[in-house]
JSON list of C-alpha atoms in Angstrom, two decimals:
[
{"chain": "A", "resi": 282, "resn": "MET", "atom": "CA", "xyz": [-0.06, 0.06, 0.03]},
{"chain": "A", "resi": 283, "resn": "ARG", "atom": "CA", "xyz": [2.70, 2.71, 0.71]},
{"chain": "A", "resi": 284, "resn": "LYS", "atom": "CA", "xyz": [4.98, 2.09, -2.72]},
{"chain": "A", "resi": 285, "resn": "PHE", "atom": "CA", "xyz": [1.22, 3.64, -4.08]},
{"chain": "A", "resi": 286, "resn": "LEU", "atom": "CA", "xyz": [0.72, 5.87, -2.15]},
{"chain": "A", "resi": 287, "resn": "PRO", "atom": "CA", "xyz": [2.68, 7.81, -3.66]},
{"chain": "A", "resi": 288, "resn": "TRP", "atom": "CA", "xyz": [0.41, 8.51, -7.05]},
{"chain": "A", "resi": 289, "resn": "ILE", "atom": "CA", "xyz": [-2.61, 8.13, -5.24]},
{"chain": "A", "resi": 290, "resn": "ILE", "atom": "CA", "xyz": [-1.37, 11.77, -3.56]},
{"chain": "A", "resi": 291, "resn": "VAL", "atom": "CA", "xyz": [-0.37, 13.39, -7.49]},
{"chain": "A", "resi": 292, "resn": "ILE", "atom": "CA", "xyz": [-3.42, 11.79, -8.65]},
{"chain": "A", "resi": 293, "resn": "ALA", "atom": "CA", "xyz": [-5.20, 13.64, -5.32]},
{"chain": "A", "resi": 294, "resn": "VAL", "atom": "CA", "xyz": [-3.06, 17.26, -6.57]},
{"chain": "A", "resi": 295, "resn": "LEU", "atom": "CA", "xyz": [-4.26, 17.05, -10.06]},
{"chain": "A", "resi": 296, "resn": "GLY", "atom": "CA", "xyz": [-7.84, 16.15, -9.10]},
{"chain": "A", "resi": 297, "resn": "ILE", "atom": "CA", "xyz": [-8.19, 19.15, -6.87]},
{"chain": "A", "resi": 298, "resn": "LEU", "atom": "CA", "xyz": [-5.67, 20.95, -9.59]},
{"chain": "A", "resi": 299, "resn": "TYR", "atom": "CA", "xyz": [-8.10, 20.49, -12.42]},
{"chain": "A", "resi": 300, "resn": "PHE", "atom": "CA", "xyz": [-11.17, 21.07, -10.73]},
{"chain": "A", "resi": 301, "resn": "TRP", "atom": "CA", "xyz": [-9.58, 24.33, -9.45]},
{"chain": "A", "resi": 302, "resn": "VAL", "atom": "CA", "xyz": [-8.61, 25.67, -12.82]},
{"chain": "A", "resi": 303, "resn": "LYS", "atom": "CA", "xyz": [-12.23, 24.34, -13.94]},
{"chain": "A", "resi": 304, "resn": "GLY", "atom": "CA", "xyz": [-13.23, 25.91, -11.75]},
{"chain": "A", "resi": 305, "resn": "ILE", "atom": "CA", "xyz": [-11.95, 29.80, -13.06]},
{"chain": "A", "resi": 306, "resn": "ASN", "atom": "CA", "xyz": [-12.59, 28.60, -16.25]},
{"chain": "A", "resi": 307, "resn": "ASN", "atom": "CA", "xyz": [-16.48, 27.96, -15.92]},
{"chain": "A", "resi": 308, "resn": "THR", "atom": "CA", "xyz": [-16.89, 31.34, -13.30]},
{"chain": "A", "resi": 309, "resn": "ALA", "atom": "CA", "xyz": [-15.51, 33.00, -16.39]},
{"chain": "A", "resi": 310, "resn": "VAL", "atom": "CA", "xyz": [-17.94, 32.41, -19.31]},
{"chain": "A", "resi": 311, "resn": "THR", "atom": "CA", "xyz": [-20.17, 32.36, -17.30]},
{"chain": "A", "resi": 312, "resn": "LEU", "atom": "CA", "xyz": [-19.58, 36.02, -15.93]},
{"chain": "A", "resi": 313, "resn": "ASN", "atom": "CA", "xyz": [-18.40, 36.88, -19.73]},
{"chain": "A", "resi": 314, "resn": "GLN", "atom": "CA", "xyz": [-22.44, 35.43, -20.56]},
{"chain": "A", "resi": 315, "resn": "ASN", "atom": "CA", "xyz": [-23.61, 37.99, -17.65]},
{"chain": "A", "resi": 316, "resn": "ILE", "atom": "CA", "xyz": [-21.47, 41.09, -19.96]},
{"chain": "A", "resi": 317, "resn": "GLU", "atom": "CA", "xyz": [-22.96, 39.90, -23.45]},
{"chain": "A", "resi": 318, "resn": "GLU", "atom": "CA", "xyz": [-26.84, 39.91, -22.66]},
{"chain": "A", "resi": 319, "resn": "ALA", "atom": "CA", "xyz": [-26.06, 43.36, -21.09]},
{"chain": "A", "resi": 320, "resn": "TRP", "atom": "CA", "xyz": [-24.85, 44.38, -23.84]},
{"chain": "A", "resi": 321, "resn": "GLY", "atom": "CA", "xyz": [-27.22, 42.98, -25.25]},
{"chain": "A", "resi": 322, "resn": "ASN", "atom": "CA", "xyz": [-29.56, 44.91, -24.02]},
{"chain": "A", "resi": 323, "resn": "VAL", "atom": "CA", "xyz": [-28.02, 48.42, -24.36]},
{"chain": "A", "resi": 324, "resn": "GLN", "atom": "CA", "xyz": [-27.66, 48.06, -28.83]},
{"chain": "A", "resi": 325, "resn": "THR", "atom": "CA", "xyz": [-32.05, 46.71, -28.06]},
{"chain": "A", "resi": 326, "resn": "SER", "atom": "CA", "xyz": [-32.00, 49.75, -25.91]},
{"chain": "A", "resi": 327, "resn": "TYR", "atom": "CA", "xyz": [-30.44, 52.34, -28.47]},
{"chain": "A", "resi": 328, "resn": "GLN", "atom": "CA", "xyz": [-31.95, 50.53, -30.99]},
{"chain": "A", "resi": 329, "resn": "ARG", "atom": "CA", "xyz": [-35.60, 51.24, -29.42]},
{"chain": "A", "resi": 330, "resn": "ARG", "atom": "CA", "xyz": [-34.15, 54.97, -29.53]},
{"chain": "A", "resi": 331, "resn": "ASN", "atom": "CA", "xyz": [-32.87, 54.59, -33.98]},
{"chain": "A", "resi": 332, "resn": "ASP", "atom": "CA", "xyz": [-36.62, 53.22, -34.75]},
{"chain": "A", "resi": 333, "resn": "LEU", "atom": "CA", "xyz": [-38.74, 55.92, -32.75]},
{"chain": "A", "resi": 334, "resn": "ILE", "atom": "CA", "xyz": [-35.93, 58.26, -33.63]},
{"chain": "A", "resi": 335, "resn": "GLY", "atom": "CA", "xyz": [-37.05, 58.01, -37.51]},
{"chain": "A", "resi": 336, "resn": "ASN", "atom": "CA", "xyz": [-41.31, 57.82, -36.11]},
{"chain": "A", "resi": 337, "resn": "LEU", "atom": "CA", "xyz": [-40.71, 61.85, -34.10]},
{"chain": "A", "resi": 338, "resn": "VAL", "atom": "CA", "xyz": [-38.51, 63.26, -38.07]},
{"chain": "A", "resi": 339, "resn": "ASN", "atom": "CA", "xyz": [-41.10, 61.69, -39.70]},
{"chain": "A", "resi": 340, "resn": "THR", "atom": "CA", "xyz": [-43.88, 63.30, -37.72]},
{"chain": "A", "resi": 341, "resn": "VAL", "atom": "CA", "xyz": [-42.38, 66.79, -37.40]},
{"chain": "A", "resi": 342, "resn": "LYS", "atom": "CA", "xyz": [-41.31, 66.68, -40.79]},
{"chain": "A", "resi": 343, "resn": "GLY", "atom": "CA", "xyz": [-45.12, 67.95, -41.78]},
{"chain": "A", "resi": 344, "resn": "TYR", "atom": "CA", "xyz": [-44.59, 70.89, -39.71]},
{"chain": "A", "resi": 345, "resn": "ALA", "atom": "CA", "xyz": [-41.20, 72.17, -40.31]},
{"chain": "A", "resi": 346, "resn": "GLU", "atom": "CA", "xyz": [-40.38, 72.81, -43.60]},
{"chain": "A", "resi": 347, "resn": "HIS", "atom": "CA", "xyz": [-37.48, 74.98, -43.33]},
{"chain": "A", "resi": 348, "resn": "GLU", "atom": "CA", "xyz": [-36.11, 73.33, -40.08]},
{"chain": "A", "resi": 349, "resn": "LYS", "atom": "CA", "xyz": [-34.08, 70.49, -43.33]},
{"chain": "A", "resi": 350, "resn": "SER", "atom": "CA", "xyz": [-30.93, 71.25, -41.59]},
{"chain": "A", "resi": 351, "resn": "THR", "atom": "CA", "xyz": [-32.11, 70.44, -38.44]},
{"chain": "A", "resi": 352, "resn": "LEU", "atom": "CA", "xyz": [-34.24, 66.72, -39.47]},
{"chain": "A", "resi": 353, "resn": "THR", "atom": "CA", "xyz": [-30.43, 66.15, -41.88]},
{"chain": "A", "resi": 354, "resn": "ALA", "atom": "CA", "xyz": [-28.04, 65.94, -38.40]},
{"chain": "A", "resi": 355, "resn": "VAL", "atom": "CA", "xyz": [-30.96, 63.68, -37.36]},
{"chain": "A", "resi": 356, "resn": "ILE", "atom": "CA", "xyz": [-30.59, 61.59, -39.79]},
{"chain": "A", "resi": 357, "resn": "GLU", "atom": "CA", "xyz": [-27.58, 61.65, -40.40]},
{"chain": "A", "resi": 358, "resn": "ALA", "atom": "CA", "xyz": [-25.92, 61.17, -36.84]},
{"chain": "A", "resi": 359, "resn": "ARG", "atom": "CA", "xyz": [-28.46, 58.42, -36.78]},
{"chain": "A", "resi": 360, "resn": "ALA", "atom": "CA", "xyz": [-27.01, 56.51, -39.55]},
{"chain": "A", "resi": 361, "resn": "LYS", "atom": "CA", "xyz": [-23.47, 57.12, -37.93]},
{"chain": "A", "resi": 362, "resn": "ALA", "atom": "CA", "xyz": [-24.18, 55.56, -34.31]},
{"chain": "A", "resi": 363, "resn": "THR", "atom": "CA", "xyz": [-25.81, 52.73, -36.70]},
{"chain": "A", "resi": 364, "resn": "ALA", "atom": "CA", "xyz": [-22.60, 52.37, -38.34]},
{"chain": "A", "resi": 365, "resn": "VAL", "atom": "CA", "xyz": [-20.20, 52.05, -35.42]},
{"chain": "A", "resi": 366, "resn": "THR", "atom": "CA", "xyz": [-19.96, 47.96, -34.67]},
{"chain": "A", "resi": 367, "resn": "VAL", "atom": "CA", "xyz": [-19.42, 46.26, -31.11]},
{"chain": "A", "resi": 368, "resn": "ASP", "atom": "CA", "xyz": [-17.64, 43.06, -30.63]},
{"chain": "A", "resi": 369, "resn": "PRO", "atom": "CA", "xyz": [-19.84, 41.53, -26.49]},
{"chain": "A", "resi": 370, "resn": "THR", "atom": "CA", "xyz": [-16.75, 38.92, -27.30]},
{"chain": "A", "resi": 371, "resn": "ASN", "atom": "CA", "xyz": [-13.81, 41.69, -26.94]},
{"chain": "A", "resi": 372, "resn": "ILE", "atom": "CA", "xyz": [-15.01, 45.25, -26.06]},
{"chain": "A", "resi": 373, "resn": "THR", "atom": "CA", "xyz": [-12.11, 47.24, -25.84]},
{"chain": "A", "resi": 374, "resn": "PRO", "atom": "CA", "xyz": [-12.18, 51.13, -24.15]},
{"chain": "A", "resi": 375, "resn": "GLU", "atom": "CA", "xyz": [-11.15, 52.60, -27.55]},
{"chain": "A", "resi": 376, "resn": "GLN", "atom": "CA", "xyz": [-15.04, 50.85, -29.48]},
{"chain": "A", "resi": 377, "resn": "LEU", "atom": "CA", "xyz": [-17.26, 51.67, -26.64]},
{"chain": "A", "resi": 378, "resn": "ALA", "atom": "CA", "xyz": [-15.27, 55.84, -26.38]},
{"chain": "A", "resi": 379, "resn": "ALA", "atom": "CA", "xyz": [-16.51, 55.42, -29.91]},
{"chain": "A", "resi": 380, "resn": "PHE", "atom": "CA", "xyz": [-19.87, 54.04, -29.87]},
{"chain": "A", "resi": 381, "resn": "ASN", "atom": "CA", "xyz": [-20.44, 57.39, -27.21]},
{"chain": "A", "resi": 382, "resn": "THR", "atom": "CA", "xyz": [-18.76, 59.08, -28.96]},
{"chain": "A", "resi": 383, "resn": "ALA", "atom": "CA", "xyz": [-21.78, 58.13, -32.31]},
{"chain": "A", "resi": 384, "resn": "GLN", "atom": "CA", "xyz": [-24.17, 57.72, -29.33]},
{"chain": "A", "resi": 385, "resn": "SER", "atom": "CA", "xyz": [-24.06, 61.61, -28.25]},
{"chain": "A", "resi": 386, "resn": "GLY", "atom": "CA", "xyz": [-23.89, 62.44, -31.24]},
{"chain": "A", "resi": 387, "resn": "VAL", "atom": "CA", "xyz": [-27.61, 61.51, -31.76]},
{"chain": "A", "resi": 388, "resn": "SER", "atom": "CA", "xyz": [-28.57, 62.64, -28.59]},
{"chain": "A", "resi": 389, "resn": "SER", "atom": "CA", "xyz": [-26.91, 66.32, -29.51]},
{"chain": "A", "resi": 390, "resn": "SER", "atom": "CA", "xyz": [-29.17, 66.57, -32.61]},
{"chain": "A", "resi": 391, "resn": "LEU", "atom": "CA", "xyz": [-31.67, 65.30, -31.53]},
{"chain": "A", "resi": 392, "resn": "SER", "atom": "CA", "xyz": [-31.58, 68.13, -28.70]},
{"chain": "A", "resi": 393, "resn": "ARG", "atom": "CA", "xyz": [-31.72, 70.21, -31.15]},
{"chain": "A", "resi": 394, "resn": "LEU", "atom": "CA", "xyz": [-34.31, 68.74, -33.31]},
{"chain": "A", "resi": 395, "resn": "LEU", "atom": "CA", "xyz": [-36.53, 69.33, -29.99]},
{"chain": "A", "resi": 396, "resn": "VAL", "atom": "CA", "xyz": [-35.18, 72.97, -29.71]},
{"chain": "A", "resi": 397, "resn": "SER", "atom": "CA", "xyz": [-36.85, 73.25, -32.89]},
{"chain": "A", "resi": 398, "resn": "VAL", "atom": "CA", "xyz": [-39.76, 71.91, -31.59]},
{"chain": "A", "resi": 399, "resn": "GLU", "atom": "CA", "xyz": [-40.21, 74.42, -30.02]},
{"chain": "A", "resi": 400, "resn": "GLN", "atom": "CA", "xyz": [-41.59, 77.07, -32.08]},
{"chain": "A", "resi": 401, "resn": "TYR", "atom": "CA", "xyz": [-44.74, 75.05, -33.42]},
{"chain": "A", "resi": 402, "resn": "PRO", "atom": "CA", "xyz": [-47.17, 75.13, -30.95]},
{"chain": "A", "resi": 403, "resn": "ASN", "atom": "CA", "xyz": [-49.92, 72.94, -33.52]},
{"chain": "A", "resi": 404, "resn": "LEU", "atom": "CA", "xyz": [-46.74, 70.04, -33.16]},
{"chain": "A", "resi": 405, "resn": "LYS", "atom": "CA", "xyz": [-45.84, 70.60, -29.65]},
{"chain": "A", "resi": 406, "resn": "ALA", "atom": "CA", "xyz": [-49.68, 69.87, -28.82]},
{"chain": "A", "resi": 407, "resn": "ASP", "atom": "CA", "xyz": [-50.11, 67.04, -31.75]},
{"chain": "A", "resi": 408, "resn": "GLN", "atom": "CA", "xyz": [-51.06, 63.84, -30.21]},
{"chain": "A", "resi": 409, "resn": "SER", "atom": "CA", "xyz": [-48.38, 61.63, -31.82]},
{"chain": "A", "resi": 410, "resn": "PHE", "atom": "CA", "xyz": [-45.33, 64.09, -31.81]},
{"chain": "A", "resi": 411, "resn": "LEU", "atom": "CA", "xyz": [-46.26, 63.39, -27.83]},
{"chain": "A", "resi": 412, "resn": "LYS", "atom": "CA", "xyz": [-46.32, 60.22, -27.66]},
{"chain": "A", "resi": 413, "resn": "LEU", "atom": "CA", "xyz": [-43.66, 59.73, -29.02]},
{"chain": "A", "resi": 414, "resn": "GLN", "atom": "CA", "xyz": [-41.74, 62.10, -27.27]},
{"chain": "A", "resi": 415, "resn": "ASP", "atom": "CA", "xyz": [-42.86, 60.40, -23.65]},
{"chain": "A", "resi": 416, "resn": "GLU", "atom": "CA", "xyz": [-41.85, 56.85, -25.52]},
{"chain": "A", "resi": 417, "resn": "LEU", "atom": "CA", "xyz": [-38.34, 58.96, -26.60]},
{"chain": "A", "resi": 418, "resn": "ALA", "atom": "CA", "xyz": [-37.40, 60.48, -23.06]},
{"chain": "A", "resi": 419, "resn": "SER", "atom": "CA", "xyz": [-38.84, 56.67, -21.52]},
{"chain": "A", "resi": 420, "resn": "THR", "atom": "CA", "xyz": [-36.60, 54.90, -23.88]},
{"chain": "A", "resi": 421, "resn": "GLU", "atom": "CA", "xyz": [-33.58, 57.41, -22.16]},
{"chain": "A", "resi": 422, "resn": "ASN", "atom": "CA", "xyz": [-33.85, 55.77, -19.68]},
{"chain": "A", "resi": 423, "resn": "GLN", "atom": "CA", "xyz": [-33.46, 52.78, -20.90]},
{"chain": "A", "resi": 424, "resn": "ILE", "atom": "CA", "xyz": [-30.90, 53.30, -22.58]},
{"chain": "A", "resi": 425, "resn": "LEU", "atom": "CA", "xyz": [-29.16, 54.72, -19.00]},
{"chain": "A", "resi": 426, "resn": "THR", "atom": "CA", "xyz": [-31.29, 51.43, -16.39]},
{"chain": "A", "resi": 427, "resn": "ALA", "atom": "CA", "xyz": [-29.07, 48.95, -19.38]},
{"chain": "A", "resi": 428, "resn": "ARG", "atom": "CA", "xyz": [-25.12, 51.58, -19.98]},
{"chain": "A", "resi": 429, "resn": "THR", "atom": "CA", "xyz": [-25.35, 50.59, -16.16]},
{"chain": "A", "resi": 430, "resn": "ARG", "atom": "CA", "xyz": [-26.06, 47.14, -15.95]},
{"chain": "A", "resi": 431, "resn": "PHE", "atom": "CA", "xyz": [-24.03, 46.50, -18.58]},
{"chain": "A", "resi": 432, "resn": "ASN", "atom": "CA", "xyz": [-21.00, 48.47, -16.18]},
{"chain": "A", "resi": 433, "resn": "GLU", "atom": "CA", "xyz": [-23.10, 46.41, -13.10]},
{"chain": "A", "resi": 434, "resn": "ALA", "atom": "CA", "xyz": [-21.73, 42.97, -15.10]},
{"chain": "A", "resi": 435, "resn": "VAL", "atom": "CA", "xyz": [-18.57, 44.13, -15.82]},
{"chain": "A", "resi": 436, "resn": "LYS", "atom": "CA", "xyz": [-17.93, 44.66, -12.42]},
{"chain": "A", "resi": 437, "resn": "PRO", "atom": "CA", "xyz": [-17.73, 40.80, -11.00]},
{"chain": "A", "resi": 438, "resn": "TYR", "atom": "CA", "xyz": [-16.17, 39.45, -14.41]},
{"chain": "A", "resi": 439, "resn": "ASN", "atom": "CA", "xyz": [-12.99, 42.24, -14.62]},
{"chain": "A", "resi": 440, "resn": "ASN", "atom": "CA", "xyz": [-12.49, 41.39, -10.60]},
{"chain": "A", "resi": 441, "resn": "HIS", "atom": "CA", "xyz": [-13.18, 37.41, -11.37]},
{"chain": "A", "resi": 442, "resn": "ILE", "atom": "CA", "xyz": [-10.10, 37.64, -13.94]},
{"chain": "A", "resi": 443, "resn": "GLY", "atom": "CA", "xyz": [-7.93, 40.13, -12.82]},
{"chain": "A", "resi": 444, "resn": "THR", "atom": "CA", "xyz": [-7.26, 38.45, -8.86]},
{"chain": "A", "resi": 445, "resn": "PHE", "atom": "CA", "xyz": [-4.38, 36.24, -8.58]},
{"chain": "A", "resi": 446, "resn": "PRO", "atom": "CA", "xyz": [-4.26, 33.28, -8.87]},
{"chain": "A", "resi": 447, "resn": "ASN", "atom": "CA", "xyz": [-7.66, 33.20, -11.57]},
{"chain": "A", "resi": 448, "resn": "SER", "atom": "CA", "xyz": [-5.46, 36.09, -13.21]},
{"chain": "A", "resi": 449, "resn": "LEU", "atom": "CA", "xyz": [-2.48, 33.60, -14.04]},
{"chain": "A", "resi": 450, "resn": "PHE", "atom": "CA", "xyz": [-4.84, 31.32, -15.87]},
{"chain": "A", "resi": 451, "resn": "ALA", "atom": "CA", "xyz": [-7.49, 34.02, -16.99]},
{"chain": "A", "resi": 452, "resn": "GLY", "atom": "CA", "xyz": [-5.03, 34.63, -19.99]},
{"chain": "A", "resi": 453, "resn": "MET", "atom": "CA", "xyz": [-4.15, 31.12, -20.83]},
{"chain": "A", "resi": 454, "resn": "PHE", "atom": "CA", "xyz": [-7.08, 30.44, -21.99]},
{"chain": "A", "resi": 455, "resn": "GLY", "atom": "CA", "xyz": [-8.28, 34.24, -24.11]},
{"chain": "A", "resi": 456, "resn": "PHE", "atom": "CA", "xyz": [-10.02, 35.76, -21.36]},
{"chain": "A", "resi": 457, "resn": "GLN", "atom": "CA", "xyz": [-9.34, 39.77, -20.74]},
{"chain": "A", "resi": 458, "resn": "LYS", "atom": "CA", "xyz": [-10.30, 43.19, -19.19]},
{"chain": "A", "resi": 459, "resn": "LYS", "atom": "CA", "xyz": [-13.38, 44.86, -20.14]},
{"chain": "A", "resi": 460, "resn": "ALA", "atom": "CA", "xyz": [-13.97, 48.20, -20.79]},
{"chain": "A", "resi": 461, "resn": "TYR", "atom": "CA", "xyz": [-17.15, 49.85, -18.69]},
{"chain": "A", "resi": 462, "resn": "PHE", "atom": "CA", "xyz": [-18.88, 52.76, -20.15]},
{"chain": "A", "resi": 463, "resn": "GLU", "atom": "CA", "xyz": [-17.90, 56.04, -19.62]},
{"chain": "A", "resi": 464, "resn": "ALA", "atom": "CA", "xyz": [-19.93, 60.11, -19.57]},
{"chain": "A", "resi": 465, "resn": "VAL", "atom": "CA", "xyz": [-19.10, 61.17, -22.35]},
{"chain": "A", "resi": 466, "resn": "ALA", "atom": "CA", "xyz": [-16.38, 64.05, -23.45]},
{"chain": "A", "resi": 467, "resn": "GLY", "atom": "CA", "xyz": [-17.85, 67.30, -21.32]},
{"chain": "A", "resi": 468, "resn": "ALA", "atom": "CA", "xyz": [-20.58, 65.10, -19.40]},
{"chain": "A", "resi": 469, "resn": "GLU", "atom": "CA", "xyz": [-18.98, 66.50, -16.21]},
{"chain": "A", "resi": 470, "resn": "LYS", "atom": "CA", "xyz": [-19.32, 70.53, -17.18]},
{"chain": "A", "resi": 471, "resn": "PRO", "atom": "CA", "xyz": [-23.38, 72.45, -16.51]},
{"chain": "A", "resi": 472, "resn": "VAL", "atom": "CA", "xyz": [-25.67, 72.33, -19.00]},
{"chain": "A", "resi": 473, "resn": "GLU", "atom": "CA", "xyz": [-26.61, 76.52, -19.63]},
{"chain": "A", "resi": 474, "resn": "VAL", "atom": "CA", "xyz": [-29.93, 77.06, -20.23]},
{"chain": "A", "resi": 475, "resn": "LYS", "atom": "CA", "xyz": [-31.12, 79.99, -21.86]},
{"chain": "A", "resi": 476, "resn": "PHE", "atom": "CA", "xyz": [-33.86, 81.87, -22.56]}
]
């Protein structure tokens, strides 16, 4: 029995090591799937906003023929925003920055459109326009929630693959840290409202 004891110990240690590394990998895979799900929710929220913008622009077109430059800016910003794609399996800070920039262009042009609407009292009273405006506000809240949940999904993943000894194996399995959503440049400055 004594001559098999070293083999039994080696097999036990290898078994423990196997299940330990397997646990590290499987947890990272699960957390990565949570990030991809959260990213899908972010994209769904932005897609909803893009769909609403098309309806909003068409509604405004009928009332504001001479606001073509503003409408064109909204349409172009929307097209640029939908052209930016992010690979959810390898989200880099650069990809998120490009995505954020494109989406902030949509927000900026959309806010200019909504300001120009103030000149049209009939449009402001139009029920379909008011409904679209409410849905857009609701969608902006959904986007904020989706982005927050994305960041909440990234944190445990980054913690898991970044802590020792998990970090030793995470790189071997191809897991890399994910980027967080950050505020758009200039968002820390208060908005100046003029009447």
